[in-house]
């Protein structure tokens, strides 16, 4: 996660500079979900489609649907004669989709699905015990099979599941039970919409009756909506209305109820995930140390002491028949290593096999058990036979467990480092805050230092120089400069005065500020960013399907190959297929074959394949966040690295996005103040950037009357892509472009035509104003290019990425801007749906298209593109509108996003090459392919060490991405940009 990380500039209106009104509240199209109302913005419809006979029919229907504007996804099932469509109702409706299907030549009927009535919640669960892709696939399949689960994702790297489910059909407890039934420990992290929710843990409670009493006391508070109780750790999870109550009220009620016996504290929002990870690291470390205590003596007795004559004599001392002291010692010492210290591998394999799957634990259990129980057989034969001569492999089984525990310890240690980006984000928030108490007149009458997590909405917080801002809010009193670089990437401190907004986690430079809290806790910008980065790290890249597919067959194939290896060597030995000199003096042909079989079993490593993609995605998205580029998971990364064509919107993307009136020319005698009074009265009803620029300019003519409103406008009408009109003071005012005037039969004098041509040549936008159907004036509005825009386009050309500009502005201005910036292909006077159509045309011609826009009026194009990049999204997390959010609003971050995605996927490829190469080379070597020619044999304990190191090496390979630096040429560009400003 929704950054350097946010305050992303406020959302702007239509990107064009043509005089047209703001498009009303277009949805924040995901390629995933809407900001607040996922089910409201994105709608699902199911159609029965009759007449399809083959996949070609289904393909034609699917293609026709996807050509429509506002289509999120379309899937056609030819077997069941159905089409499922995800779409945004602002742009297209069910009837249009149905007619489109029928236009292709098939009969279509809308299925009134009850799914529309269903609600949706998101549940995040921590899963302990997963070791490889097979484990995560088993859990994911089990969750998806539950009725009411709409979507389930299980991430091996983070050991978490994210489940979208219908709370009317099932509860999160059923999800936890399902995971535990598959053989893994499940711990709830969060449920539902996490805004206005807090977790409180109670100390001093001894009975369930006390918990119920506290629950009733909390439930009685106004504003408390729902309470969940976890008796096992004495924790309450409260959903509440932040405008009515808050965490300080809850703690006060709890501590007063128990007459001082109870102590309440905020429970970590991540459900103690970091604590669990640290505990897991400690467990593996302790297990490894204990295994060494037993394994080292086993290793010494079997590998070292045999060369020291006096010790060898003692160990070879017979106890019963051929049973000697060395055998007994090795048996006694190796048994606890396998069945006590290594118990987790056996329970894991049992649970996996019980559910019909096979994972890495199965390979470990089979390999170590084969060595151990053959050794037990050798001991028993030696004890009962006076002539038996055999070799035990106790050191093989115990050393295998020890090396694997070392590998798992290093792996969980490294995996913890892949999510450091989230930890850094969370550490931006200060631990304490100074709460001010005000009297009725707003004067400060007291100060208290409190835990920053106890801040409630509308609290007034004091921020001293050098301190971090504790929450989102606005300045209530004081002036200062605030360093927002950790959130927005803006290097220079931003001036703040009364009424200005501030973001939690930023640093106050000088001056004291009093901040009134508006967003606190899980509702704050920082918390939303953290959730978005977490979601990004959960999302699987499509390339991960490759590893998932292999994992289904990997372990069974390894077991078959291992058995075949043993059988081949055993039969070759029995049939004298190789000379007896090949057999070591301490073994027979059966034991040699067994060693080869066990080596194959334990050298195979499905973990490395499973970790190749998710660890790289985790590190890549974390690095992106630290660079001010929020990449929403593996899908966005995979698409971005293939991009070969970028479509830029103009206003706010290539240009600064703050248009200003630079010239006014009147064609009739008229007082300029009166002229702007009429124009501003009309434009004040529009939220378009051009309208705001005109209104702002008009204020200069009435500075002595700042607070007086503009004249009332009647019959206001906005004409999309053209302009506005209204009746002001009984005069018809029309403000817009040339086509709007011609549509209303208003003559455009030659002088006005010349003025328009002149403004367009200067890359300015010309706006015409008519009063009572007579052209009165021409306004010239300029929106300068962003510093470095020309260099960015040039760099993209060198990266073999084609650039295209699509804008709603007129052709003259568009061509001037394109020429100045170095873009050759231009589409002007384009409406939002025409931008989306252009994107689809480019895709149809074989391009992988990225769309860069402001995230509002470009929404159809951003949805249609392979990768949507939003520039300058705001703190209300309009970030949901795109696959990638350029949080600093710097155009050069487009290059950073593409370069980072390419570097990340190069790393993923390298991980796969290593993981596959390791198995493809290691398994044949372990099977003895080199033994006939070179005499080289891989003992099982070395094979086990190699297996453990392979997964660790993949994680460390991914961690190298943390050293990513954006292209050096961009650093030069940033310096030039600062100089220009």
mmCIF file with all atom_site columns, C-alpha atoms in Angstrom, residues 814-957:
data_model
loop_
_atom_site.group_PDB
_atom_site.id
_atom_site.type_symbol
_atom_site.label_atom_id
_atom_site.label_alt_id
_atom_site.label_comp_id
_atom_site.label_asym_id
_atom_site.label_entity_id
_atom_site.label_seq_id
_atom_site.pdbx_PDB_ins_code
_atom_site.Cartn_x
_atom_site.Cartn_y
_atom_site.Cartn_z
_atom_site.occupancy
_atom_site.B_iso_or_equiv
_atom_site.pdbx_formal_charge
_atom_site.auth_seq_id
_atom_site.auth_comp_id
_atom_site.auth_asym_id
_atom_site.auth_atom_id
_atom_site.pdbx_PDB_model_num
ATOM 1   C CA . UNK A 1 814 ? -2.017  20.544  -28.376 1.00 0.00 ? 814 UNK A CA 1
ATOM 2   C CA . UNK A 1 815 ? 0.375   20.668  -31.346 1.00 0.00 ? 815 UNK A CA 1
ATOM 3   C CA . UNK A 1 816 ? 2.346   23.543  -29.793 1.00 0.00 ? 816 UNK A CA 1
ATOM 4   C CA . UNK A 1 817 ? 2.769   21.686  -26.481 1.00 0.00 ? 817 UNK A CA 1
ATOM 5   C CA . UNK A 1 818 ? 3.662   18.430  -28.281 1.00 0.00 ? 818 UNK A CA 1
ATOM 6   C CA . UNK A 1 819 ? 6.248   20.194  -30.447 1.00 0.00 ? 819 UNK A CA 1
ATOM 7   C CA . UNK A 1 820 ? 7.793   21.866  -27.393 1.00 0.00 ? 820 UNK A CA 1
ATOM 8   C CA . UNK A 1 821 ? 8.030   18.616  -25.436 1.00 0.00 ? 821 UNK A CA 1
ATOM 9   C CA . UNK A 1 822 ? 9.132   16.441  -28.366 1.00 0.00 ? 822 UNK A CA 1
ATOM 10  C CA . UNK A 1 823 ? 6.053   14.245  -28.877 1.00 0.00 ? 823 UNK A CA 1
ATOM 11  C CA . UNK A 1 824 ? 5.214   13.483  -32.491 1.00 0.00 ? 824 UNK A CA 1
ATOM 12  C CA . UNK A 1 825 ? 1.834   11.717  -32.166 1.00 0.00 ? 825 UNK A CA 1
ATOM 13  C CA . UNK A 1 826 ? -1.022  13.907  -30.905 1.00 0.00 ? 826 UNK A CA 1
ATOM 14  C CA . UNK A 1 827 ? -4.749  13.361  -30.429 1.00 0.00 ? 827 UNK A CA 1
ATOM 15  C CA . UNK A 1 828 ? -6.618  16.574  -29.550 1.00 0.00 ? 828 UNK A CA 1
ATOM 16  C CA . UNK A 1 829 ? -10.210 17.544  -28.698 1.00 0.00 ? 829 UNK A CA 1
ATOM 17  C CA . UNK A 1 830 ? -10.707 14.034  -27.307 1.00 0.00 ? 830 UNK A CA 1
ATOM 18  C CA . UNK A 1 831 ? -13.424 13.225  -24.802 1.00 0.00 ? 831 UNK A CA 1
ATOM 19  C CA . UNK A 1 832 ? -12.750 10.713  -21.994 1.00 0.00 ? 832 UNK A CA 1
ATOM 20  C CA . UNK A 1 833 ? -14.255 7.793   -23.909 1.00 0.00 ? 833 UNK A CA 1
ATOM 21  C CA . UNK A 1 834 ? -12.223 8.733   -27.005 1.00 0.00 ? 834 UNK A CA 1
ATOM 22  C CA . UNK A 1 835 ? -9.033  8.568   -24.934 1.00 0.00 ? 835 UNK A CA 1
ATOM 23  C CA . UNK A 1 836 ? -9.979  5.030   -23.869 1.00 0.00 ? 836 UNK A CA 1
ATOM 24  C CA . UNK A 1 837 ? -10.718 4.123   -27.493 1.00 0.00 ? 837 UNK A CA 1
ATOM 25  C CA . UNK A 1 838 ? -7.253  5.367   -28.522 1.00 0.00 ? 838 UNK A CA 1
ATOM 26  C CA . UNK A 1 839 ? -5.657  3.197   -25.842 1.00 0.00 ? 839 UNK A CA 1
ATOM 27  C CA . UNK A 1 840 ? -7.567  0.150   -27.103 1.00 0.00 ? 840 UNK A CA 1
ATOM 28  C CA . UNK A 1 841 ? -6.546  0.901   -30.693 1.00 0.00 ? 841 UNK A CA 1
ATOM 29  C CA . UNK A 1 842 ? -2.898  0.963   -29.638 1.00 0.00 ? 842 UNK A CA 1
ATOM 30  C CA . UNK A 1 843 ? -3.338  -2.342  -27.806 1.00 0.00 ? 843 UNK A CA 1
ATOM 31  C CA . UNK A 1 844 ? -4.973  -3.859  -30.855 1.00 0.00 ? 844 UNK A CA 1
ATOM 32  C CA . UNK A 1 845 ? -1.921  -2.883  -32.906 1.00 0.00 ? 845 UNK A CA 1
ATOM 33  C CA . UNK A 1 846 ? 0.309   -4.883  -30.549 1.00 0.00 ? 846 UNK A CA 1
ATOM 34  C CA . UNK A 1 847 ? 1.493   -2.222  -28.078 1.00 0.00 ? 847 UNK A CA 1
ATOM 35  C CA . UNK A 1 848 ? 1.708   -2.680  -24.316 1.00 0.00 ? 848 UNK A CA 1
ATOM 36  C CA . UNK A 1 849 ? 0.209   0.650   -23.259 1.00 0.00 ? 849 UNK A CA 1
ATOM 37  C CA . UNK A 1 850 ? 0.664   2.742   -20.138 1.00 0.00 ? 850 UNK A CA 1
ATOM 38  C CA . UNK A 1 851 ? -1.656  5.702   -19.566 1.00 0.00 ? 851 UNK A CA 1
ATOM 39  C CA . UNK A 1 852 ? -0.399  8.616   -17.465 1.00 0.00 ? 852 UNK A CA 1
ATOM 40  C CA . UNK A 1 853 ? -3.072  11.001  -16.196 1.00 0.00 ? 853 UNK A CA 1
ATOM 41  C CA . UNK A 1 854 ? -4.468  12.765  -13.164 1.00 0.00 ? 854 UNK A CA 1
ATOM 42  C CA . UNK A 1 855 ? -6.762  9.911   -12.191 1.00 0.00 ? 855 UNK A CA 1
ATOM 43  C CA . UNK A 1 856 ? -10.198 11.504  -12.592 1.00 0.00 ? 856 UNK A CA 1
ATOM 44  C CA . UNK A 1 857 ? -11.375 12.383  -16.097 1.00 0.00 ? 857 UNK A CA 1
ATOM 45  C CA . UNK A 1 858 ? -8.816  10.001  -17.550 1.00 0.00 ? 858 UNK A CA 1
ATOM 46  C CA . UNK A 1 859 ? -10.403 7.091   -15.709 1.00 0.00 ? 859 UNK A CA 1
ATOM 47  C CA . UNK A 1 860 ? -11.750 5.211   -18.773 1.00 0.00 ? 860 UNK A CA 1
ATOM 48  C CA . UNK A 1 861 ? -8.315  5.376   -20.413 1.00 0.00 ? 861 UNK A CA 1
ATOM 49  C CA . UNK A 1 862 ? -6.525  4.406   -17.194 1.00 0.00 ? 862 UNK A CA 1
ATOM 50  C CA . UNK A 1 863 ? -8.824  1.405   -16.846 1.00 0.00 ? 863 UNK A CA 1
ATOM 51  C CA . UNK A 1 864 ? -8.351  0.410   -20.483 1.00 0.00 ? 864 UNK A CA 1
ATOM 52  C CA . UNK A 1 865 ? -4.546  0.676   -20.397 1.00 0.00 ? 865 UNK A CA 1
ATOM 53  C CA . UNK A 1 866 ? -2.302  -2.259  -19.508 1.00 0.00 ? 866 UNK A CA 1
ATOM 54  C CA . UNK A 1 867 ? -0.792  -0.027  -16.821 1.00 0.00 ? 867 UNK A CA 1
ATOM 55  C CA . UNK A 1 868 ? -2.553  3.027   -15.394 1.00 0.00 ? 868 UNK A CA 1
ATOM 56  C CA . UNK A 1 869 ? -0.234  5.629   -13.810 1.00 0.00 ? 869 UNK A CA 1
ATOM 57  C CA . UNK A 1 870 ? -1.802  8.393   -11.714 1.00 0.00 ? 870 UNK A CA 1
ATOM 58  C CA . UNK A 1 871 ? 0.100   11.635  -11.205 1.00 0.00 ? 871 UNK A CA 1
ATOM 59  C CA . UNK A 1 872 ? -0.751  13.817  -8.232  1.00 0.00 ? 872 UNK A CA 1
ATOM 60  C CA . UNK A 1 873 ? -3.462  11.772  -6.490  1.00 0.00 ? 873 UNK A CA 1
ATOM 61  C CA . UNK A 1 874 ? -4.695  13.200  -3.198  1.00 0.00 ? 874 UNK A CA 1
ATOM 62  C CA . UNK A 1 875 ? -4.633  12.154  0.427   1.00 0.00 ? 875 UNK A CA 1
ATOM 63  C CA . UNK A 1 876 ? -8.164  10.748  0.207   1.00 0.00 ? 876 UNK A CA 1
ATOM 64  C CA . UNK A 1 877 ? -6.545  7.786   -1.560  1.00 0.00 ? 877 UNK A CA 1
ATOM 65  C CA . UNK A 1 878 ? -7.719  8.353   -5.054  1.00 0.00 ? 878 UNK A CA 1
ATOM 66  C CA . UNK A 1 879 ? -4.627  6.200   -5.486  1.00 0.00 ? 879 UNK A CA 1
ATOM 67  C CA . UNK A 1 880 ? -7.068  3.342   -6.032  1.00 0.00 ? 880 UNK A CA 1
ATOM 68  C CA . UNK A 1 881 ? -7.583  4.782   -9.477  1.00 0.00 ? 881 UNK A CA 1
ATOM 69  C CA . UNK A 1 882 ? -4.402  3.349   -10.988 1.00 0.00 ? 882 UNK A CA 1
ATOM 70  C CA . UNK A 1 883 ? -1.971  0.447   -11.002 1.00 0.00 ? 883 UNK A CA 1
ATOM 71  C CA . UNK A 1 884 ? 0.944   2.748   -10.231 1.00 0.00 ? 884 UNK A CA 1
ATOM 72  C CA . UNK A 1 885 ? 0.794   6.048   -8.357  1.00 0.00 ? 885 UNK A CA 1
ATOM 73  C CA . UNK A 1 886 ? 3.558   8.613   -8.851  1.00 0.00 ? 886 UNK A CA 1
ATOM 74  C CA . UNK A 1 887 ? 3.295   10.128  -5.408  1.00 0.00 ? 887 UNK A CA 1
ATOM 75  C CA . UNK A 1 888 ? 5.670   13.040  -5.893  1.00 0.00 ? 888 UNK A CA 1
ATOM 76  C CA . UNK A 1 889 ? 3.806   14.158  -9.034  1.00 0.00 ? 889 UNK A CA 1
ATOM 77  C CA . UNK A 1 890 ? 7.159   14.280  -10.823 1.00 0.00 ? 890 UNK A CA 1
ATOM 78  C CA . UNK A 1 891 ? 7.034   13.228  -14.456 1.00 0.00 ? 891 UNK A CA 1
ATOM 79  C CA . UNK A 1 892 ? 10.455  11.583  -14.245 1.00 0.00 ? 892 UNK A CA 1
ATOM 80  C CA . UNK A 1 893 ? 8.965   8.984   -11.892 1.00 0.00 ? 893 UNK A CA 1
ATOM 81  C CA . UNK A 1 894 ? 7.334   7.456   -14.984 1.00 0.00 ? 894 UNK A CA 1
ATOM 82  C CA . UNK A 1 895 ? 10.858  6.439   -15.972 1.00 0.00 ? 895 UNK A CA 1
ATOM 83  C CA . UNK A 1 896 ? 11.619  5.282   -12.422 1.00 0.00 ? 896 UNK A CA 1
ATOM 84  C CA . UNK A 1 897 ? 8.506   3.063   -12.430 1.00 0.00 ? 897 UNK A CA 1
ATOM 85  C CA . UNK A 1 898 ? 9.380   1.424   -15.745 1.00 0.00 ? 898 UNK A CA 1
ATOM 86  C CA . UNK A 1 899 ? 13.066  1.052   -14.866 1.00 0.00 ? 899 UNK A CA 1
ATOM 87  C CA . UNK A 1 900 ? 12.292  -0.438  -11.434 1.00 0.00 ? 900 UNK A CA 1
ATOM 88  C CA . UNK A 1 901 ? 9.799   -2.890  -12.922 1.00 0.00 ? 901 UNK A CA 1
ATOM 89  C CA . UNK A 1 902 ? 12.387  -3.984  -15.498 1.00 0.00 ? 902 UNK A CA 1
ATOM 90  C CA . UNK A 1 903 ? 15.051  -4.438  -12.807 1.00 0.00 ? 903 UNK A CA 1
ATOM 91  C CA . UNK A 1 904 ? 12.602  -6.369  -10.608 1.00 0.00 ? 904 UNK A CA 1
ATOM 92  C CA . UNK A 1 905 ? 11.616  -8.722  -13.397 1.00 0.00 ? 905 UNK A CA 1
ATOM 93  C CA . UNK A 1 906 ? 15.241  -9.246  -14.338 1.00 0.00 ? 906 UNK A CA 1
ATOM 94  C CA . UNK A 1 907 ? 15.732  -10.323 -10.730 1.00 0.00 ? 907 UNK A CA 1
ATOM 95  C CA . UNK A 1 908 ? 12.695  -12.629 -10.906 1.00 0.00 ? 908 UNK A CA 1
ATOM 96  C CA . UNK A 1 909 ? 14.091  -14.238 -14.059 1.00 0.00 ? 909 UNK A CA 1
ATOM 97  C CA . UNK A 1 910 ? 17.468  -14.663 -12.354 1.00 0.00 ? 910 UNK A CA 1
ATOM 98  C CA . UNK A 1 911 ? 15.732  -16.261 -9.351  1.00 0.00 ? 911 UNK A CA 1
ATOM 99  C CA . UNK A 1 912 ? 13.890  -18.696 -11.614 1.00 0.00 ? 912 UNK A CA 1
ATOM 100 C CA . UNK A 1 913 ? 17.056  -19.529 -13.548 1.00 0.00 ? 913 UNK A CA 1
ATOM 101 C CA . UNK A 1 914 ? 18.826  -20.270 -10.265 1.00 0.00 ? 914 UNK A CA 1
ATOM 102 C CA . UNK A 1 915 ? 15.917  -22.222 -8.740  1.00 0.00 ? 915 UNK A CA 1
ATOM 103 C CA . UNK A 1 916 ? 15.296  -24.307 -11.860 1.00 0.00 ? 916 UNK A CA 1
ATOM 104 C CA . UNK A 1 917 ? 18.985  -24.662 -12.681 1.00 0.00 ? 917 UNK A CA 1
ATOM 105 C CA . UNK A 1 918 ? 19.726  -25.805 -9.153  1.00 0.00 ? 918 UNK A CA 1
ATOM 106 C CA . UNK A 1 919 ? 17.116  -28.558 -9.343  1.00 0.00 ? 919 UNK A CA 1
ATOM 107 C CA . UNK A 1 920 ? 17.924  -29.550 -12.927 1.00 0.00 ? 920 UNK A CA 1
ATOM 108 C CA . UNK A 1 921 ? 21.633  -29.874 -12.123 1.00 0.00 ? 921 UNK A CA 1
ATOM 109 C CA . UNK A 1 922 ? 21.456  -30.933 -8.495  1.00 0.00 ? 922 UNK A CA 1
ATOM 110 C CA . UNK A 1 923 ? 19.023  -33.834 -8.869  1.00 0.00 ? 923 UNK A CA 1
ATOM 111 C CA . UNK A 1 924 ? 21.051  -35.682 -11.557 1.00 0.00 ? 924 UNK A CA 1
ATOM 112 C CA . UNK A 1 925 ? 24.275  -35.180 -9.582  1.00 0.00 ? 925 UNK A CA 1
ATOM 113 C CA . UNK A 1 926 ? 22.571  -36.488 -6.428  1.00 0.00 ? 926 UNK A CA 1
ATOM 114 C CA . UNK A 1 927 ? 21.302  -39.471 -8.454  1.00 0.00 ? 927 UNK A CA 1
ATOM 115 C CA . UNK A 1 928 ? 24.908  -40.397 -9.264  1.00 0.00 ? 928 UNK A CA 1
ATOM 116 C CA . UNK A 1 929 ? 25.160  -39.350 -12.895 1.00 0.00 ? 929 UNK A CA 1
ATOM 117 C CA . UNK A 1 930 ? 28.796  -38.295 -12.341 1.00 0.00 ? 930 UNK A CA 1
ATOM 118 C CA . UNK A 1 931 ? 29.700  -41.293 -10.199 1.00 0.00 ? 931 UNK A CA 1
ATOM 119 C CA . UNK A 1 932 ? 30.630  -43.732 -13.009 1.00 0.00 ? 932 UNK A CA 1
ATOM 120 C CA . UNK A 1 933 ? 32.982  -41.277 -14.734 1.00 0.00 ? 933 UNK A CA 1
ATOM 121 C CA . UNK A 1 934 ? 34.494  -39.363 -11.825 1.00 0.00 ? 934 UNK A CA 1
ATOM 122 C CA . UNK A 1 935 ? 33.645  -41.312 -8.696  1.00 0.00 ? 935 UNK A CA 1
ATOM 123 C CA . UNK A 1 936 ? 31.969  -38.166 -7.324  1.00 0.00 ? 936 UNK A CA 1
ATOM 124 C CA . UNK A 1 937 ? 29.098  -38.920 -4.966  1.00 0.00 ? 937 UNK A CA 1
ATOM 125 C CA . UNK A 1 938 ? 26.906  -36.417 -3.085  1.00 0.00 ? 938 UNK A CA 1
ATOM 126 C CA . UNK A 1 939 ? 26.266  -37.661 0.486   1.00 0.00 ? 939 UNK A CA 1
ATOM 127 C CA . UNK A 1 940 ? 22.685  -37.022 1.715   1.00 0.00 ? 940 UNK A CA 1
ATOM 128 C CA . UNK A 1 941 ? 23.726  -34.554 4.416   1.00 0.00 ? 941 UNK A CA 1
ATOM 129 C CA . UNK A 1 942 ? 25.548  -32.400 1.846   1.00 0.00 ? 942 UNK A CA 1
ATOM 130 C CA . UNK A 1 943 ? 22.495  -32.657 -0.450  1.00 0.00 ? 943 UNK A CA 1
ATOM 131 C CA . UNK A 1 944 ? 20.354  -31.421 2.447   1.00 0.00 ? 944 UNK A CA 1
ATOM 132 C CA . UNK A 1 945 ? 22.691  -28.497 3.040   1.00 0.00 ? 945 UNK A CA 1
ATOM 133 C CA . UNK A 1 946 ? 22.513  -27.627 -0.669  1.00 0.00 ? 946 UNK A CA 1
ATOM 134 C CA . UNK A 1 947 ? 18.699  -27.737 -0.538  1.00 0.00 ? 947 UNK A CA 1
ATOM 135 C CA . UNK A 1 948 ? 18.618  -25.388 2.476   1.00 0.00 ? 948 UNK A CA 1
ATOM 136 C CA . UNK A 1 949 ? 21.043  -22.955 0.840   1.00 0.00 ? 949 UNK A CA 1
ATOM 137 C CA . UNK A 1 950 ? 19.079  -22.778 -2.418  1.00 0.00 ? 950 UNK A CA 1
ATOM 138 C CA . UNK A 1 951 ? 15.983  -21.130 -0.920  1.00 0.00 ? 951 UNK A CA 1
ATOM 139 C CA . UNK A 1 952 ? 18.143  -18.819 1.219   1.00 0.00 ? 952 UNK A CA 1
ATOM 140 C CA . UNK A 1 953 ? 20.109  -17.751 -1.868  1.00 0.00 ? 953 UNK A CA 1
ATOM 141 C CA . UNK A 1 954 ? 16.874  -16.856 -3.730  1.00 0.00 ? 954 UNK A CA 1
ATOM 142 C CA . UNK A 1 955 ? 15.732  -14.634 -0.851  1.00 0.00 ? 955 UNK A CA 1
ATOM 143 C CA . UNK A 1 956 ? 19.122  -12.928 -0.640  1.00 0.00 ? 956 UNK A CA 1
ATOM 144 C CA . UNK A 1 957 ? 19.066  -12.468 -4.416  1.00 0.00 ? 957 UNK A CA 1
#
